[in-house]
CSV table of C-alpha atoms in Angstrom, one decimal:
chain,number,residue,atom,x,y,z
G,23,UNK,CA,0.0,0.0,0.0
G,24,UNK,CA,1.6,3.3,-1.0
G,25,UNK,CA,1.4,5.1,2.4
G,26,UNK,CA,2.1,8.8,0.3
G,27,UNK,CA,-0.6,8.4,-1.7
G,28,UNK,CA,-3.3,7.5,1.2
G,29,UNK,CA,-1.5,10.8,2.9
G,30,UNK,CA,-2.3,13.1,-0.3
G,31,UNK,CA,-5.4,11.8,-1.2
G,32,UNK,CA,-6.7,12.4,2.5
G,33,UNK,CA,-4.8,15.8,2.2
G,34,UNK,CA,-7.1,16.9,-1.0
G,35,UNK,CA,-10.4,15.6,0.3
G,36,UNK,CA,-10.0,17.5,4.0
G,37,UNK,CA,-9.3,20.3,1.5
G,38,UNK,CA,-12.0,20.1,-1.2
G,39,UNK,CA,-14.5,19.5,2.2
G,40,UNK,CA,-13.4,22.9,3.7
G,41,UNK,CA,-13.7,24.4,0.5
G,42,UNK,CA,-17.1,22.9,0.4
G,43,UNK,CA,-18.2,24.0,3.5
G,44,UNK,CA,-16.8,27.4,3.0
G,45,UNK,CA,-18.7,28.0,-0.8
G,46,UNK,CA,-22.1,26.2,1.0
G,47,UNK,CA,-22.1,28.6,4.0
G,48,UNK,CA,-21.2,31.6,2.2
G,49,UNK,CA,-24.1,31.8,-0.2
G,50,UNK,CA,-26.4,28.5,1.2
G,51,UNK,CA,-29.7,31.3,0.8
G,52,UNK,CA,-28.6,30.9,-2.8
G,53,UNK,CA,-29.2,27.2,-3.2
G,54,UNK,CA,-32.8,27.6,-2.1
G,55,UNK,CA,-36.0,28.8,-4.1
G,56,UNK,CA,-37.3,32.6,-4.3
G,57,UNK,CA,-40.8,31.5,-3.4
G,58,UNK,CA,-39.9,29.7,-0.5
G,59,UNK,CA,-41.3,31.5,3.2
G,60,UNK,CA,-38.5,32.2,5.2
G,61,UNK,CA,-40.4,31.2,8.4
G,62,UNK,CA,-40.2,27.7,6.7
G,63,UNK,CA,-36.4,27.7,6.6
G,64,UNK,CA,-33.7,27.2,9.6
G,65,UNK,CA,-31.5,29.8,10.2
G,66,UNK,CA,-28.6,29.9,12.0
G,67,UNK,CA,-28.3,33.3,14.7
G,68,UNK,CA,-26.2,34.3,17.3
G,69,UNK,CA,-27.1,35.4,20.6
G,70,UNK,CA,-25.3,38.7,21.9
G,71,UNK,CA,-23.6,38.8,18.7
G,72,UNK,CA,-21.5,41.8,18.8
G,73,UNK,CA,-19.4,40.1,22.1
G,74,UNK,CA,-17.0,38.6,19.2
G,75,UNK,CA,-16.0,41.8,18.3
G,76,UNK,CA,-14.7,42.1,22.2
G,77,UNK,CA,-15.1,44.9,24.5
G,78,UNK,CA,-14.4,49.2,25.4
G,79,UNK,CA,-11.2,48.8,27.0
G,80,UNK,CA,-13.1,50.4,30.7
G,81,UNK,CA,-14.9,47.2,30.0
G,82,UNK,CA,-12.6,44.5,28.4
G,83,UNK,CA,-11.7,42.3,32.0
G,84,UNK,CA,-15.4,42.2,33.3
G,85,UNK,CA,-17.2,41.5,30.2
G,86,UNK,CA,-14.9,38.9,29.1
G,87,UNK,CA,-15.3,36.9,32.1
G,88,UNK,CA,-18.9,38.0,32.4
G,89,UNK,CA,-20.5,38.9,29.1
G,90,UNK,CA,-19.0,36.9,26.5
G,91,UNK,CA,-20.8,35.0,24.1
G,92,UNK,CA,-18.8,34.3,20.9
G,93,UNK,CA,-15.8,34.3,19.9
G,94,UNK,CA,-16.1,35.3,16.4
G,95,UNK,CA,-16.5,38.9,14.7
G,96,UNK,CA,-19.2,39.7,13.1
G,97,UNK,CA,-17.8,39.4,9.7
G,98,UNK,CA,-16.4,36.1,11.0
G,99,UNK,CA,-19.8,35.2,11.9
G,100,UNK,CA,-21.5,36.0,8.5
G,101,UNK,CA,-18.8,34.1,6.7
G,102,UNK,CA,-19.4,30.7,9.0
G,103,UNK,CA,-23.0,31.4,7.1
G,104,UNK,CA,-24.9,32.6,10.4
G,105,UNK,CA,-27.6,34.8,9.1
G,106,UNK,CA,-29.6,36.1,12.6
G,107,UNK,CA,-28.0,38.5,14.9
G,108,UNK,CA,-29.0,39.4,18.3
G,109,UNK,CA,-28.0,43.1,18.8
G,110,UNK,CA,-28.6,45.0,22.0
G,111,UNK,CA,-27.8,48.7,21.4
G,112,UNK,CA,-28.0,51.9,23.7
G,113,UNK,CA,-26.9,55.5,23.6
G,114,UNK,CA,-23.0,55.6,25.5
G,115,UNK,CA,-21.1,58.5,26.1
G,116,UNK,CA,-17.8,59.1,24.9
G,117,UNK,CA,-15.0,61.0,26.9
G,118,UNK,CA,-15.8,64.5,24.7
G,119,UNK,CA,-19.4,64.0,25.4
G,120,UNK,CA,-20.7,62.7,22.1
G,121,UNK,CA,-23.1,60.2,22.5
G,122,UNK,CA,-23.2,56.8,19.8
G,123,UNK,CA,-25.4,54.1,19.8
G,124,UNK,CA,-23.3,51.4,21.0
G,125,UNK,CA,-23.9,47.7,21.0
G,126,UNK,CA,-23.6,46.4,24.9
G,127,UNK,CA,-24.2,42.8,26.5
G,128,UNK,CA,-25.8,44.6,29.7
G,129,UNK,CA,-23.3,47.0,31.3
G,130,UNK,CA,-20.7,45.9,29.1
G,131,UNK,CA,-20.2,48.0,25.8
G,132,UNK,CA,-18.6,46.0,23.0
G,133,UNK,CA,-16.3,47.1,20.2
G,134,UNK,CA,-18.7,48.1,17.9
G,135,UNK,CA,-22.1,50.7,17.2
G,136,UNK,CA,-25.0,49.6,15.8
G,137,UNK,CA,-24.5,51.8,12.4
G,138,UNK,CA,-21.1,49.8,11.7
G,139,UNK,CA,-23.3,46.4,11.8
G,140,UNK,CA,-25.4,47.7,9.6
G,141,UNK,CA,-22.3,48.7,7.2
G,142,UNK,CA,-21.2,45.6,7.8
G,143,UNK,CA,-24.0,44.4,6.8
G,144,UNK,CA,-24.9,45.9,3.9
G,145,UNK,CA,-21.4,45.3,2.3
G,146,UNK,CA,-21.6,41.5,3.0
G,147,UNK,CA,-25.3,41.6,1.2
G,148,UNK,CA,-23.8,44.1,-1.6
G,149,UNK,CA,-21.0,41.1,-2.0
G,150,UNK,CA,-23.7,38.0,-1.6
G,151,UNK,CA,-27.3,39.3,-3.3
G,152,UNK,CA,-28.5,35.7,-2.5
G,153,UNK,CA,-28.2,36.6,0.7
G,154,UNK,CA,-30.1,38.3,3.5
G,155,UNK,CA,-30.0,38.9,7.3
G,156,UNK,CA,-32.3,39.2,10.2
G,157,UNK,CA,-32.0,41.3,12.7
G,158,UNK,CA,-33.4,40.6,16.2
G,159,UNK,CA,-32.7,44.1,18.5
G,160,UNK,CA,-33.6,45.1,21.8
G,161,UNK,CA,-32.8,48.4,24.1
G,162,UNK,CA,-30.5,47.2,26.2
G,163,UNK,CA,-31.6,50.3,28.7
G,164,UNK,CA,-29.7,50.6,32.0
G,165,UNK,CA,-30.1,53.2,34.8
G,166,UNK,CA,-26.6,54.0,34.6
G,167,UNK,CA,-26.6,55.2,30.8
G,168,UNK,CA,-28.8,58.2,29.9
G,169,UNK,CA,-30.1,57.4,27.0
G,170,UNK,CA,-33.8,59.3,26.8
G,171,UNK,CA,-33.3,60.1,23.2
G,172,UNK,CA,-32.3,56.1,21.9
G,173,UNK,CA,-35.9,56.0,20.3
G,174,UNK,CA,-35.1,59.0,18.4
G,175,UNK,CA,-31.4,58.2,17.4
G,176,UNK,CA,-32.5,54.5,16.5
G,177,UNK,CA,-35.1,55.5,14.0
G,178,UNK,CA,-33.0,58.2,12.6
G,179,UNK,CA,-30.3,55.6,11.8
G,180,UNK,CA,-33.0,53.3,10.7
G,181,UNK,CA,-34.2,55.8,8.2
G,182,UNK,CA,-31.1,56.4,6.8
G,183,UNK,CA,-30.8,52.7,6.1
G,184,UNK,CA,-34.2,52.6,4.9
G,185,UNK,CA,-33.5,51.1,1.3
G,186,UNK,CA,-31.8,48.4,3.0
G,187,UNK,CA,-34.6,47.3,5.6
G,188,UNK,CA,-38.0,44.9,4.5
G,189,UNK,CA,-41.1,45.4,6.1
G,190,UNK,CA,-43.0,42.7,7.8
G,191,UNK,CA,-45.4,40.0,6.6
G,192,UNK,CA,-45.8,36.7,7.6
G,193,UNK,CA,-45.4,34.7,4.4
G,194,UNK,CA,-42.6,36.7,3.4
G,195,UNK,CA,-40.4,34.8,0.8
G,196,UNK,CA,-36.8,34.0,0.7
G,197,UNK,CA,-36.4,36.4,-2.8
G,198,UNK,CA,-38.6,39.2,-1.9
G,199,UNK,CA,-35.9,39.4,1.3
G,200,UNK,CA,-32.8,38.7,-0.7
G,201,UNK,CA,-30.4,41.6,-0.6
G,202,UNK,CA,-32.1,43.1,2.3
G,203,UNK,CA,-32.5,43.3,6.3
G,204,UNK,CA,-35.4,42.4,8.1
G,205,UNK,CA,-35.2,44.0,11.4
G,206,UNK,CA,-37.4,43.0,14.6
G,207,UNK,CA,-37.2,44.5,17.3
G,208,UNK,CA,-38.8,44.0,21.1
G,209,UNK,CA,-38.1,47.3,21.7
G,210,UNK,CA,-40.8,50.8,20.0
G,211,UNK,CA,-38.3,53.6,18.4
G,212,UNK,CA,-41.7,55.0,17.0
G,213,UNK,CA,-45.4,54.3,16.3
G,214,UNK,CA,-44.3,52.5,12.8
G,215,UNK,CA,-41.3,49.8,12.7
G,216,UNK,CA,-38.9,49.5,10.3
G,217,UNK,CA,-39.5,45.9,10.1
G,218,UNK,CA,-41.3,45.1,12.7
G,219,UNK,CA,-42.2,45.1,16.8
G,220,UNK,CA,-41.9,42.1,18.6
G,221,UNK,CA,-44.5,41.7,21.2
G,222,UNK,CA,-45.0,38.9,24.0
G,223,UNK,CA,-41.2,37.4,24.2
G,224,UNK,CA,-40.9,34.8,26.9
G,225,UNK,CA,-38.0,33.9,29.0
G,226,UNK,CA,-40.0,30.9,30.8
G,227,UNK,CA,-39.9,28.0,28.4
G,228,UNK,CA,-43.1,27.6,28.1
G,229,UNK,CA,-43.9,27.3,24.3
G,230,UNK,CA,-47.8,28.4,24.2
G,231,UNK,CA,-49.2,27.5,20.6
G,232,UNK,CA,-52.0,29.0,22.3
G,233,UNK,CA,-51.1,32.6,23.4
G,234,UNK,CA,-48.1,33.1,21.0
G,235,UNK,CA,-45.8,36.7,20.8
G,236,UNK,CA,-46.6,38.6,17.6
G,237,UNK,CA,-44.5,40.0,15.3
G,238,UNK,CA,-46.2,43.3,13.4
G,239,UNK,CA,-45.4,45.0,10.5
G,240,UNK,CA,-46.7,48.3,9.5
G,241,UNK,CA,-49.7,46.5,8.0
G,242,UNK,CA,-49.5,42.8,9.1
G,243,UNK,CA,-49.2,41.1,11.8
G,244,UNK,CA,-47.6,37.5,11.9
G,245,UNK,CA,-47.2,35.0,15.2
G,246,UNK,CA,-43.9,33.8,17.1
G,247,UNK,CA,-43.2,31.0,19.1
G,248,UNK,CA,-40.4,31.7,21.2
G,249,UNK,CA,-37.9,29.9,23.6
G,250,UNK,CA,-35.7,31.4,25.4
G,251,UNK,CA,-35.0,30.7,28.7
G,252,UNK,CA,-31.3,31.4,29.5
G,253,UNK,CA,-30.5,31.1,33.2
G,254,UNK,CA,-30.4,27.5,33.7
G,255,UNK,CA,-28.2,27.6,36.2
G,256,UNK,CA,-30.2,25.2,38.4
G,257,UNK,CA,-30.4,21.6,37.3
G,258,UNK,CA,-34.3,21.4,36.9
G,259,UNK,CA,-33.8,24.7,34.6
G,260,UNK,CA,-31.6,23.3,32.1
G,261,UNK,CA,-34.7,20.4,32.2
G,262,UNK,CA,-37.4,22.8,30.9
G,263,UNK,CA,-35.0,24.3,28.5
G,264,UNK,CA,-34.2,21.0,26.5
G,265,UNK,CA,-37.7,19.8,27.0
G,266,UNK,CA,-38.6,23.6,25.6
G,267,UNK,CA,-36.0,23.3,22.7
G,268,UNK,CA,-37.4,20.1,21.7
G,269,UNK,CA,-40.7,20.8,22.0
G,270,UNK,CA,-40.3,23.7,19.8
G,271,UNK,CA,-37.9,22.1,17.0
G,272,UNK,CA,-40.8,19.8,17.0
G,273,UNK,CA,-43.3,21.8,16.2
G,274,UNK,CA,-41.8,23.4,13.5
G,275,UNK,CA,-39.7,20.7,11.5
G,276,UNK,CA,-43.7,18.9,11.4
G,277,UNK,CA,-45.1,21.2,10.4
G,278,UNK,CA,-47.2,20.8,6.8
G,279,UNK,CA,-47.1,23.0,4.3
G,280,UNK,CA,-50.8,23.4,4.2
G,281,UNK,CA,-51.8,23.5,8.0
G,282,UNK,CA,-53.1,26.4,10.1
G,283,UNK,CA,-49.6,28.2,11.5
G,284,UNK,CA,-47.8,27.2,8.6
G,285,UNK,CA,-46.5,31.2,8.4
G,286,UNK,CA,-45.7,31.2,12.2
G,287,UNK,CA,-42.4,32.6,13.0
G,288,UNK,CA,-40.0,30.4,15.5
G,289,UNK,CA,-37.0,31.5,17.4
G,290,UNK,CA,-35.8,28.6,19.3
G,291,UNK,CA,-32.6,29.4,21.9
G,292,UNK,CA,-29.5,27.1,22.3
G,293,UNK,CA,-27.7,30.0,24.2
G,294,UNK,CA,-27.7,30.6,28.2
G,295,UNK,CA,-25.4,30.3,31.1
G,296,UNK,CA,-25.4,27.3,33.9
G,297,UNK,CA,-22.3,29.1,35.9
G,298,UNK,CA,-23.2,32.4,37.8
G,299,UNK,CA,-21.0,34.5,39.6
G,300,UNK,CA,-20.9,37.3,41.8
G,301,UNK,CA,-17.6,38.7,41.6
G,302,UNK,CA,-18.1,42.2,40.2
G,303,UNK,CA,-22.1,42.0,41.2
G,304,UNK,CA,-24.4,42.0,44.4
G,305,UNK,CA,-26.3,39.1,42.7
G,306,UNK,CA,-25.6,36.0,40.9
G,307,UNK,CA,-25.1,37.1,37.3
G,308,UNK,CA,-23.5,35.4,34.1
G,309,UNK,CA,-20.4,34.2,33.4
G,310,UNK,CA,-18.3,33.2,30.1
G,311,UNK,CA,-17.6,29.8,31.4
G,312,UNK,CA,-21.2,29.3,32.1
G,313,UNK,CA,-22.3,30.5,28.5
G,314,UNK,CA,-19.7,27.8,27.4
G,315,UNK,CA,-20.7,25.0,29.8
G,316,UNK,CA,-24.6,25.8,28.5
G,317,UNK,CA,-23.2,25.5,24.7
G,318,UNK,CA,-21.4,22.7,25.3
G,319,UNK,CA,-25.3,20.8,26.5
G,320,UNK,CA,-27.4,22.7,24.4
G,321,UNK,CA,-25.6,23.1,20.8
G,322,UNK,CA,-25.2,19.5,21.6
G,323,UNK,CA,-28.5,18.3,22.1
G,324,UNK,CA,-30.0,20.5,19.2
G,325,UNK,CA,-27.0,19.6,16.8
G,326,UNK,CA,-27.5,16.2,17.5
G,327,UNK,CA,-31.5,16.6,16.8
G,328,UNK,CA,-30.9,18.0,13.5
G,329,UNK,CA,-28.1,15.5,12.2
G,330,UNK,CA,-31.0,12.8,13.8
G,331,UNK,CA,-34.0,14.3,11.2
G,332,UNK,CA,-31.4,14.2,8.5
G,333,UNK,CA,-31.0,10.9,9.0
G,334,UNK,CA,-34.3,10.4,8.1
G,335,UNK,CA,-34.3,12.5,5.0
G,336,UNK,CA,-36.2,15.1,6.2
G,337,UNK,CA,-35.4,19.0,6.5
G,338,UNK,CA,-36.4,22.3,6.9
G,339,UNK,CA,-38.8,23.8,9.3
G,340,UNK,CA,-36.5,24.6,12.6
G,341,UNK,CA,-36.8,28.3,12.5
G,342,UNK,CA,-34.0,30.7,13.6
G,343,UNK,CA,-31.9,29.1,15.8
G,344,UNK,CA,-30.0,31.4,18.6
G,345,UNK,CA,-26.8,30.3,20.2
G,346,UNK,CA,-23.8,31.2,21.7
G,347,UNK,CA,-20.5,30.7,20.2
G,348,UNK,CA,-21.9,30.3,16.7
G,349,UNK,CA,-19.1,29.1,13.7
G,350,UNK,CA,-16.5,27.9,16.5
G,351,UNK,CA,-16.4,24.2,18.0
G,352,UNK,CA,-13.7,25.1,21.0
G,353,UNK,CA,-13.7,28.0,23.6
G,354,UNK,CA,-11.9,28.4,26.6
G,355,UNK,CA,-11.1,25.2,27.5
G,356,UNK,CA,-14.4,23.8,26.4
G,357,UNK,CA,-16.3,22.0,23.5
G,358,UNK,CA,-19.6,24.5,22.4
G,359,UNK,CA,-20.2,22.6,18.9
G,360,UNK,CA,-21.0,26.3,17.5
G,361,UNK,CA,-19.7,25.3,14.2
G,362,UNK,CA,-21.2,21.9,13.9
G,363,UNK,CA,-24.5,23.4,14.8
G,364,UNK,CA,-24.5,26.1,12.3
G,365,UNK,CA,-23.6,23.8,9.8
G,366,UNK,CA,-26.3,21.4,11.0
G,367,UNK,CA,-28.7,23.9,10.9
G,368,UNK,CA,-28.0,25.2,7.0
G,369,UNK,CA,-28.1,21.7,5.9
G,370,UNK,CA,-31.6,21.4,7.6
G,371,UNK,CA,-32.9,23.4,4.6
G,372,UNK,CA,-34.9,21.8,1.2
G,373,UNK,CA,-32.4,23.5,-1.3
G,374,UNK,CA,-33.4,24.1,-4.7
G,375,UNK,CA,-31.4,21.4,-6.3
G,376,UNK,CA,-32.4,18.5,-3.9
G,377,UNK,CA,-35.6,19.2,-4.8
């Protein structure tokens, strides 16, 4: 047996897989059909997104061991494929008394503003037109940040990026959002989103098919189903949260094309911590290491669901999929499976030419 040859063959095929992988994650929106609803996809996100890009130096030794979430920038992230981004901006001072809407994780300000995602943004979609992103915002208010005016500020910046952003319906499609941003947020910046306002978000895990959040547009309204309970900190926590996850992937990845709540959104939460701390707070709060012990059950468990339904030849259907340490398999000294989970979660789709 010529030992050289197995070593270069194996060589070229880890090479032609990560070139694969790069090309399918890149453009994957690409490979899938203009008229199908994005609610009916699965869509990897990121929870608390902007962490990769680190943290204000004032801020850079707490929020790493408090506030970080991923590990990747932004950039990083949208090349990995990841396609949802949590964002959590607020007005911040800076030391000549100009005031920018930064992106924070709490009390923690991050690297970044929210107008140089939106660059970021709209250079990656200028780059990839078969591509598009979701934005999922809140005010990430605190009462030691002034920020009275962040309604105004926010919809000013959202006007200006007004020919980038894609109102609201339920049954939007995959090509009447390529190109574009849709933006939901939990959060009113005025009486009319850009987008849309998010109403009803639950922290509980309780999925209610029942009593479901809405997501409204300026002239329709569409429903959510949303998991996201993230302090599992205590053992019978992290219980609800997986039975929650699954409950919820279940629900969408059966659901028929035909059926009442075919158009309902889904956001369904990997991220959370299960390691508090109270070294620089009063109460227990989150730490890094217990955003990466969360991952390293959670991206698991819904990974492992999602390479499980492939097995059986079926896809699509698991909605937007928020978790921490998205397009990285190792952090810290810990396994997350973000990158085997965002890659799980874009093959999960019906593309065009499996069809």
């Amino acid at each position: 047996m010529n030992i050289n040859f197995l070593h270069r063959t194996t060589i070229i095929t880890l090479l032609l897989t990560l070139l694969s992988t790069t090309a399918n994650a890149t453009d994957w929106l690409g490979r899938i059909s203009d008229d199908m609803p994005v609610c009916r996809l699965s869509i990897p996100g990121t929870h608390d997104a902007a962490t990769g890009e680190g943290f204000i130096d004032a801020d850079t030794l707490a929020g790493n061991y408090i506030a970080r979430t991923q590990e990747l920038t932004l950039a990083k992230q949208w090349e990995a494929g990841i396609r949802a981004f949590d964002l959590r901006p607020d007005l911040a001072t800076d030391s000549l008394g100009m005031q920018k809407m930064t992106v924070f994780h709490g009390e923690f300000a991050t690297n970044t503003s929210f107008s140089a995602v939106i660059s970021m943004l709209r250079d990656s979609l200028r780059a990839h037109p078969s591509e598009f992103a979701i934005i999922i915002m809140r005010h990430e208010s605190s009462p030691n940040r002034e920020s009275s005016h962040w309604a105004d500020r926010m919809d000013y910046i959202l006007a200006l990026n007004s020919d980038l952003l894609v109102d609201f319906r339920p049954d939007i499609t995959v090509g009447q959002l390529r190109g574009r941003i849709l933006l939901l947020s939990r959060d009113k910046y005025d009486s009319v989103p850009h987008g849309a306002f998010v109403e009803g978000w639950r922290h509980d895990g309780i999925i209610d098919t029942a009593n479901p959040a809405t997501i409204q547009g300026c002239t329709q309204k569409g429903c959510l189903l949303v998991q996201d309970l993230y302090d599992t900190s205590q053992e019978a926590d992290m219980k609800t949260k997986t039975e929650a996850m699954q409950q919820l992937f279940l629900l969408g990845t059966r659901r028929k094309a035909n059926e009442a709540g075919r158009y309902t959104w889904m956001i369904n939460h990997t991220s959370g911590y299960c390691i508090t701390s109270t070294e620089y707070t009063k109460e227990p709060v989150s730490t890094t290491e217990g955003y990466r012990a969360n991952a390293a059950k959670t991206n698991l468990l819904m990974a492992k669901l999602l390479e499980e339904r492939a097995a059986e030849g079926r896809r699509g259907g698991a909605g937007i999929v928020m978790m921490d340490f998205g397009g990285t398999d190792r952090s810290g000294c810990q396994d997350v499976y973000g990158l085997r989970l965002v890659n799980d979660v874009i093959k999960n789709n019906i593309f065009s030419s499996n069809e």
